[in-house]
């Protein structure tokens, strides 16, 4: 299956159904942490819940409409990153990501995001990349800020997480800014 090496210890991997136990275990042990920012966590209660999700990710990849890949650190699945969809007509995409709490602070997400930015601009020849983060999610917001994305503004009540709305910050980078 597709594996994209970033450096000696970090790679991106297109997940298959055989990866479901590892993915479930990762989400399950990070559940309380991830739940604060991700609206899908409560719906993923057992390994079988990931089967249609993996199928959807593989279909997305096959249709050249983005991809969702596992972040592998020293051979262990530690998070996910991907292009939500690719708008081929307008040459743009958005990146989403999450990382297990116990693997933060190692530069993993910055390197993985930088790899997707490079791929979007230099391989897919896109013109614009967006990243949307919860306003109060300081760690998530640090990624686009560290990589030189421009803060475009705050989207009020942009996302509903379980029992409340929260504001999101919209960041973007244009190809001309990356070069």
Short mmCIF file of C-alpha atoms in Angstrom, two decimals, residues 34-119:
data_model
loop_
_atom_site.label_atom_id
_atom_site.label_comp_id
_atom_site.label_asym_id
_atom_site.label_seq_id
_atom_site.Cartn_x
_atom_site.Cartn_y
_atom_site.Cartn_z
CA UNK A 34 -9.56 14.13 20.87
CA UNK A 35 -13.21 14.58 21.81
CA UNK A 36 -12.67 18.23 22.74
CA UNK A 37 -11.97 19.15 19.10
CA UNK A 38 -13.25 16.35 16.85
CA UNK A 39 -17.00 15.74 16.39
CA UNK A 40 -16.69 12.12 15.19
CA UNK A 41 -14.97 10.57 18.22
CA UNK A 42 -18.11 9.48 20.09
CA UNK A 43 -19.42 7.71 16.98
CA UNK A 44 -16.39 5.43 16.77
CA UNK A 45 -17.08 3.01 19.61
CA UNK A 46 -15.84 -0.28 18.18
CA UNK A 47 -13.42 -1.51 15.52
CA UNK A 48 -16.25 -2.30 13.10
CA UNK A 49 -17.18 1.42 13.01
CA UNK A 50 -13.98 2.06 11.04
CA UNK A 51 -14.73 -0.36 8.18
CA UNK A 52 -16.92 2.06 6.17
CA UNK A 53 -14.55 4.90 7.00
CA UNK A 54 -11.55 3.03 5.57
CA UNK A 55 -13.62 2.21 2.47
CA UNK A 56 -14.50 5.90 2.12
CA UNK A 57 -10.84 6.93 2.46
CA UNK A 58 -9.70 4.38 -0.13
CA UNK A 59 -12.44 5.54 -2.52
CA UNK A 60 -11.43 9.17 -2.00
CA UNK A 61 -7.82 8.28 -2.86
CA UNK A 62 -8.83 6.19 -5.90
CA UNK A 63 -11.00 9.02 -7.23
CA UNK A 64 -8.15 11.55 -6.90
CA UNK A 65 -10.21 13.63 -4.53
CA UNK A 66 -7.75 13.90 -1.67
CA UNK A 67 -6.68 11.31 0.86
CA UNK A 68 -6.52 10.53 4.55
CA UNK A 69 -3.31 8.90 5.73
CA UNK A 70 -1.96 7.59 8.98
CA UNK A 71 1.04 9.33 10.48
CA UNK A 72 3.60 6.66 11.31
CA UNK A 73 6.31 7.55 13.84
CA UNK A 74 8.98 4.90 14.39
CA UNK A 75 6.60 2.38 12.81
CA UNK A 76 3.68 3.23 15.12
CA UNK A 77 0.43 4.93 14.10
CA UNK A 78 0.28 8.21 16.06
CA UNK A 79 -2.29 10.32 14.18
CA UNK A 80 -3.95 11.17 10.89
CA UNK A 81 -3.62 13.88 8.27
CA UNK A 82 -5.13 14.47 4.87
CA UNK A 83 -6.77 16.62 2.27
CA UNK A 84 -10.49 16.88 2.98
CA UNK A 85 -11.38 17.20 -0.71
CA UNK A 86 -9.61 18.61 -3.73
CA UNK A 87 -11.39 21.35 -5.65
CA UNK A 88 -9.76 20.76 -9.04
CA UNK A 89 -11.70 23.58 -10.74
CA UNK A 90 -10.34 26.17 -8.30
CA UNK A 91 -7.02 24.42 -7.60
CA UNK A 92 -7.46 24.32 -3.84
CA UNK A 93 -7.79 21.96 -0.90
CA UNK A 94 -7.94 21.99 2.88
CA UNK A 95 -5.86 19.98 5.32
CA UNK A 96 -7.13 18.35 8.47
CA UNK A 97 -5.09 16.55 11.11
CA UNK A 98 -4.97 15.12 14.59
CA UNK A 99 -2.19 13.67 16.71
CA UNK A 100 -2.28 11.55 19.85
CA UNK A 101 -1.57 13.65 22.90
CA UNK A 102 1.43 11.55 23.96
CA UNK A 103 3.22 12.24 20.65
CA UNK A 104 2.92 16.01 20.59
CA UNK A 105 5.88 18.34 20.92
CA UNK A 106 8.17 16.26 18.69
CA UNK A 107 7.65 18.19 15.43
CA UNK A 108 5.66 15.30 13.97
CA UNK A 109 2.63 17.31 12.85
CA UNK A 110 4.68 20.20 11.49
CA UNK A 111 6.70 17.81 9.32
CA UNK A 112 3.61 15.90 8.16
CA UNK A 113 1.75 19.11 7.30
CA UNK A 114 4.78 20.53 5.49
CA UNK A 115 4.91 17.33 3.41
CA UNK A 116 1.25 17.74 2.41
CA UNK A 117 1.78 21.40 1.56
CA UNK A 118 4.75 20.50 -0.62
CA UNK A 119 2.77 17.72 -2.31
#
